[in-house]
Amino acid sequence: MIIVFCLGIESTAHTFSCSVVNEGGILSDVRSVYKASEGKGIHPREAAIHHADNSKKVLDTALNDARISIKDIDVIAYSKGPGLGPCLRVGAVIARALAVYYNKPLVPVNHAVAHLELGMMLTRANDPLALLISGGHCMILALSNNRWRVFGETLDITLGQLLDQFGREAGFASPCGAIIEELAERSHNYYTLPYSIKGNDVSYSGLLTAAKKALKSNRLEDICYSLQETAFSMLTEAVERALAFTEKRELLVVGGVAANKRLAYLLEQVCKLHDAKLFVVPTKFAGDCGAQIAWTGLLEYHAGISIKVEDATVIQSWRLDTVDIIWNRQTLLH
Ligand code: AMP
Ligand code: MG
């Protein structure tokens, strides 16, 4: 097989990142993360300005780290969606400009699909039930007939949003998942919070309201612990049902919240009960990164997917279960 070098550009939300990959794996992955001020969420236009301001440095470093010149890149992949419009447009504009100036093929990538593809590449999970838990997603999925099918999801906010919105109320700057995990480890006092699971779906908004209210009269550590135990148990219950239903023998966890050790422990217990193997994406690649886009772009390119520059648009709400998965990852994994 000829070696193809793919540059991936990620800019869906807080992270601007560039990465170079080839069939042998990840050659570089460089990121710059927009930080909102304490107690605030992402401001889309401010994040977009951050991405534009940092794009040259990130791109140059990614190419340097991979010891490659832009002229020797074969394909340019960018995240077309889902994400925040102003942020997505920065990545798309850079991808289009590079593709036109250096005459390179362009490949559009669905960001959520890319979390899953990179997770499978790094863990070698082959046919998993997948849990995608990030700022933008909270879904239980499995591949069937060339599409990721949804076996459970949140009915309102995502698990990442739950943690971040609660954390912001407590005065931290987003993203707050890691600090909540650290505080939760210091407590074993469970304060009862609403546990809401409907069929295979979870609902987190009532839990968020109650946890915010409980903050006023309880120790922060106790509420962090109770919030994690409640939210993670709900999700674990939904995952267990999906495992029993699909009879998958692998569970893959991807997305920023996959970094959480307590959640991984709970999922491990359920996997043991159902004779399934747990694969958790390495923490370094759990959150948004260029490598997910570059790797998926490479898979797509090998399947013959590329678009004209004038078609390189963005789609803010591009559901992953509408994407045809027509590439063959097995030929690239060895
Ligand atoms: P992503 O959108 O994939 O970049 O994921 C970002 C989300 O991951 C944010 O909501 C973070 O709060 C969350 N996150 C990051 N680290 C952890 C952690 N250790 N535990 C729980 N959530 C985390
Ligand atoms: Mg993401």
PDB file of N, CA and C and ligand atoms in Angstrom, residues 13-15 111 115 133-136 159-161 163-164 175-179 181 228 232 255-261 286-288 292, ligand 1:
ATOM      1  N   ALA A  13     -15.357  22.826  18.916  1.00  0.00           N
ATOM      2  CA  ALA A  13     -15.793  23.547  20.122  1.00  0.00           C
ATOM      3  C   ALA A  13     -14.630  24.275  20.783  1.00  0.00           C
ATOM      4  N   HIS A  14     -14.173  23.767  21.939  1.00  0.00           N
ATOM      5  CA  HIS A  14     -13.128  24.476  22.694  1.00  0.00           C
ATOM      6  C   HIS A  14     -11.720  24.263  22.147  1.00  0.00           C
ATOM      7  N   THR A  15     -11.530  23.201  21.362  1.00  0.00           N
ATOM      8  CA  THR A  15     -10.167  22.833  20.961  1.00  0.00           C
ATOM      9  C   THR A  15      -9.894  23.131  19.490  1.00  0.00           C
ATOM     10  N   HIS A 111     -17.327  14.660  13.368  1.00  0.00           N
ATOM     11  CA  HIS A 111     -16.534  14.680  14.601  1.00  0.00           C
ATOM     12  C   HIS A 111     -16.865  13.499  15.536  1.00  0.00           C
ATOM     13  N   HIS A 115     -14.452  10.358  16.881  1.00  0.00           N
ATOM     14  CA  HIS A 115     -14.157   9.879  18.246  1.00  0.00           C
ATOM     15  C   HIS A 115     -14.154   8.350  18.239  1.00  0.00           C
ATOM     16  N   ILE A 133     -19.203   9.700  25.202  1.00  0.00           N
ATOM     17  CA  ILE A 133     -19.573  10.628  26.277  1.00  0.00           C
ATOM     18  C   ILE A 133     -18.594  11.803  26.284  1.00  0.00           C
ATOM     19  N   SER A 134     -19.130  12.952  25.851  1.00  0.00           N
ATOM     20  CA  SER A 134     -18.265  14.121  25.733  1.00  0.00           C
ATOM     21  C   SER A 134     -19.076  15.361  26.084  1.00  0.00           C
ATOM     22  N   GLY A 135     -18.537  16.533  25.737  1.00  0.00           N
ATOM     23  CA  GLY A 135     -19.307  17.750  25.962  1.00  0.00           C
ATOM     24  C   GLY A 135     -20.561  17.755  25.093  1.00  0.00           C
ATOM     25  N   GLY A 136     -20.440  17.279  23.872  1.00  0.00           N
ATOM     26  CA  GLY A 136     -21.544  17.357  22.918  1.00  0.00           C
ATOM     27  C   GLY A 136     -22.360  16.089  22.752  1.00  0.00           C
ATOM     28  N   LEU A 159     -23.701  14.098  29.524  1.00  0.00           N
ATOM     29  CA  LEU A 159     -22.985  13.881  30.788  1.00  0.00           C
ATOM     30  C   LEU A 159     -21.897  14.948  30.972  1.00  0.00           C
ATOM     31  N   GLY A 160     -21.224  15.314  29.906  1.00  0.00           N
ATOM     32  CA  GLY A 160     -20.197  16.364  29.979  1.00  0.00           C
ATOM     33  C   GLY A 160     -20.806  17.698  30.386  1.00  0.00           C
ATOM     34  N   GLN A 161     -21.969  18.022  29.804  1.00  0.00           N
ATOM     35  CA  GLN A 161     -22.644  19.279  30.163  1.00  0.00           C
ATOM     36  C   GLN A 161     -23.078  19.266  31.625  1.00  0.00           C
ATOM     37  N   LEU A 163     -21.654  17.742  34.144  1.00  0.00           N
ATOM     38  CA  LEU A 163     -20.475  17.973  34.988  1.00  0.00           C
ATOM     39  C   LEU A 163     -19.991  19.417  34.857  1.00  0.00           C
ATOM     40  N   ASP A 164     -19.965  19.921  33.636  1.00  0.00           N
ATOM     41  CA  ASP A 164     -19.449  21.280  33.417  1.00  0.00           C
ATOM     42  C   ASP A 164     -20.382  22.341  34.003  1.00  0.00           C
ATOM     43  N   PRO A 175     -13.509  23.080  31.160  1.00  0.00           N
ATOM     44  CA  PRO A 175     -14.258  21.887  31.526  1.00  0.00           C
ATOM     45  C   PRO A 175     -13.976  21.472  32.976  1.00  0.00           C
ATOM     46  N   CYS A 176     -14.993  20.925  33.658  1.00  0.00           N
ATOM     47  CA  CYS A 176     -14.909  20.699  35.105  1.00  0.00           C
ATOM     48  C   CYS A 176     -14.860  19.218  35.503  1.00  0.00           C
ATOM     49  N   GLY A 177     -14.931  18.300  34.526  1.00  0.00           N
ATOM     50  CA  GLY A 177     -15.008  16.866  34.843  1.00  0.00           C
ATOM     51  C   GLY A 177     -13.869  16.387  35.725  1.00  0.00           C
ATOM     52  N   ALA A 178     -12.652  16.813  35.424  1.00  0.00           N
ATOM     53  CA  ALA A 178     -11.489  16.308  36.165  1.00  0.00           C
ATOM     54  C   ALA A 178     -11.486  16.792  37.616  1.00  0.00           C
ATOM     55  N   ILE A 179     -11.852  18.049  37.840  1.00  0.00           N
ATOM     56  CA  ILE A 179     -11.842  18.577  39.219  1.00  0.00           C
ATOM     57  C   ILE A 179     -12.974  17.938  40.032  1.00  0.00           C
ATOM     58  N   GLU A 181     -14.088  14.917  39.585  1.00  0.00           N
ATOM     59  CA  GLU A 181     -13.600  13.565  39.885  1.00  0.00           C
ATOM     60  C   GLU A 181     -12.669  13.583  41.103  1.00  0.00           C
ATOM     61  N   GLN A 228     -21.618  12.205  40.798  1.00  0.00           N
ATOM     62  CA  GLN A 228     -20.962  11.180  39.981  1.00  0.00           C
ATOM     63  C   GLN A 228     -21.644   9.825  40.141  1.00  0.00           C
ATOM     64  N   PHE A 232     -23.392   8.332  36.884  1.00  0.00           N
ATOM     65  CA  PHE A 232     -22.679   7.187  36.302  1.00  0.00           C
ATOM     66  C   PHE A 232     -23.495   5.898  36.452  1.00  0.00           C
ATOM     67  N   GLY A 255     -14.617   9.792  24.101  1.00  0.00           N
ATOM     68  CA  GLY A 255     -15.110  11.129  24.459  1.00  0.00           C
ATOM     69  C   GLY A 255     -14.435  11.571  25.753  1.00  0.00           C
ATOM     70  N   GLY A 256     -14.445  12.874  26.007  1.00  0.00           N
ATOM     71  CA  GLY A 256     -13.708  13.444  27.141  1.00  0.00           C
ATOM     72  C   GLY A 256     -14.011  12.805  28.486  1.00  0.00           C
ATOM     73  N   VAL A 257     -15.282  12.403  28.728  1.00  0.00           N
ATOM     74  CA  VAL A 257     -15.654  11.843  30.033  1.00  0.00           C
ATOM     75  C   VAL A 257     -15.066  10.432  30.224  1.00  0.00           C
ATOM     76  N   ALA A 258     -14.582   9.829  29.138  1.00  0.00           N
ATOM     77  CA  ALA A 258     -13.952   8.495  29.222  1.00  0.00           C
ATOM     78  C   ALA A 258     -12.711   8.535  30.113  1.00  0.00           C
ATOM     79  N   ALA A 259     -12.208   9.738  30.410  1.00  0.00           N
ATOM     80  CA  ALA A 259     -11.022   9.856  31.273  1.00  0.00           C
ATOM     81  C   ALA A 259     -11.353   9.518  32.726  1.00  0.00           C
ATOM     82  N   ASN A 260     -12.643   9.441  33.067  1.00  0.00           N
ATOM     83  CA  ASN A 260     -13.034   9.275  34.474  1.00  0.00           C
ATOM     84  C   ASN A 260     -12.865   7.830  34.959  1.00  0.00           C
ATOM     85  N   LYS A 261     -12.068   7.674  36.007  1.00  0.00           N
ATOM     86  CA  LYS A 261     -11.717   6.332  36.507  1.00  0.00           C
ATOM     87  C   LYS A 261     -12.890   5.656  37.231  1.00  0.00           C
ATOM     88  N   ALA A 286      -8.851  11.018  24.633  1.00  0.00           N
ATOM     89  CA  ALA A 286     -10.274  10.912  24.977  1.00  0.00           C
ATOM     90  C   ALA A 286     -11.036  12.139  24.482  1.00  0.00           C
ATOM     91  N   GLY A 287     -10.455  13.307  24.658  1.00  0.00           N
ATOM     92  CA  GLY A 287     -11.139  14.546  24.274  1.00  0.00           C
ATOM     93  C   GLY A 287     -10.915  14.881  22.804  1.00  0.00           C
ATOM     94  N   ASP A 288     -11.394  16.051  22.419  1.00  0.00           N
ATOM     95  CA  ASP A 288     -11.292  16.472  21.018  1.00  0.00           C
ATOM     96  C   ASP A 288      -9.834  16.653  20.596  1.00  0.00           C
ATOM     97  N   GLN A 292      -8.160  12.452  15.740  1.00  0.00           N
ATOM     98  CA  GLN A 292      -9.412  11.761  15.416  1.00  0.00           C
ATOM     99  C   GLN A 292      -9.862  12.125  13.994  1.00  0.00           C
TER     100      GLN A 292
HETATM  101  P1  AMP B   1     -14.779  16.466  24.603  1.00  0.00           P
HETATM  102  O1  AMP B   1     -16.016  17.256  24.231  1.00  0.00           O
HETATM  103  O2  AMP B   1     -14.744  15.102  23.994  1.00  0.00           O
HETATM  104  O3  AMP B   1     -13.489  17.219  24.443  1.00  0.00           O
HETATM  105  O4  AMP B   1     -14.927  16.203  26.183  1.00  0.00           O
HETATM  106  C1  AMP B   1     -14.965  17.255  27.101  1.00  0.00           C
HETATM  107  C2  AMP B   1     -15.758  16.812  28.333  1.00  0.00           C
HETATM  108  O5  AMP B   1     -15.024  15.800  29.059  1.00  0.00           O
HETATM  109  C3  AMP B   1     -15.993  17.948  29.286  1.00  0.00           C
HETATM  110  O6  AMP B   1     -17.366  17.970  29.622  1.00  0.00           O
HETATM  111  C4  AMP B   1     -15.135  17.590  30.495  1.00  0.00           C
HETATM  112  O7  AMP B   1     -15.654  18.068  31.719  1.00  0.00           O
HETATM  113  C5  AMP B   1     -15.134  16.073  30.449  1.00  0.00           C
HETATM  114  N1  AMP B   1     -14.029  15.465  31.189  1.00  0.00           N
HETATM  115  C6  AMP B   1     -12.712  15.644  31.008  1.00  0.00           C
HETATM  116  N2  AMP B   1     -11.995  14.934  31.943  1.00  0.00           N
HETATM  117  C7  AMP B   1     -12.910  14.300  32.729  1.00  0.00           C
HETATM  118  C8  AMP B   1     -12.839  13.444  33.871  1.00  0.00           C
HETATM  119  N3  AMP B   1     -11.674  13.085  34.406  1.00  0.00           N
HETATM  120  N4  AMP B   1     -13.998  12.997  34.407  1.00  0.00           N
HETATM  121  C9  AMP B   1     -15.202  13.353  33.876  1.00  0.00           C
HETATM  122  N5  AMP B   1     -15.325  14.171  32.811  1.00  0.00           N
HETATM  123  C10 AMP B   1     -14.207  14.636  32.243  1.00  0.00           C
END
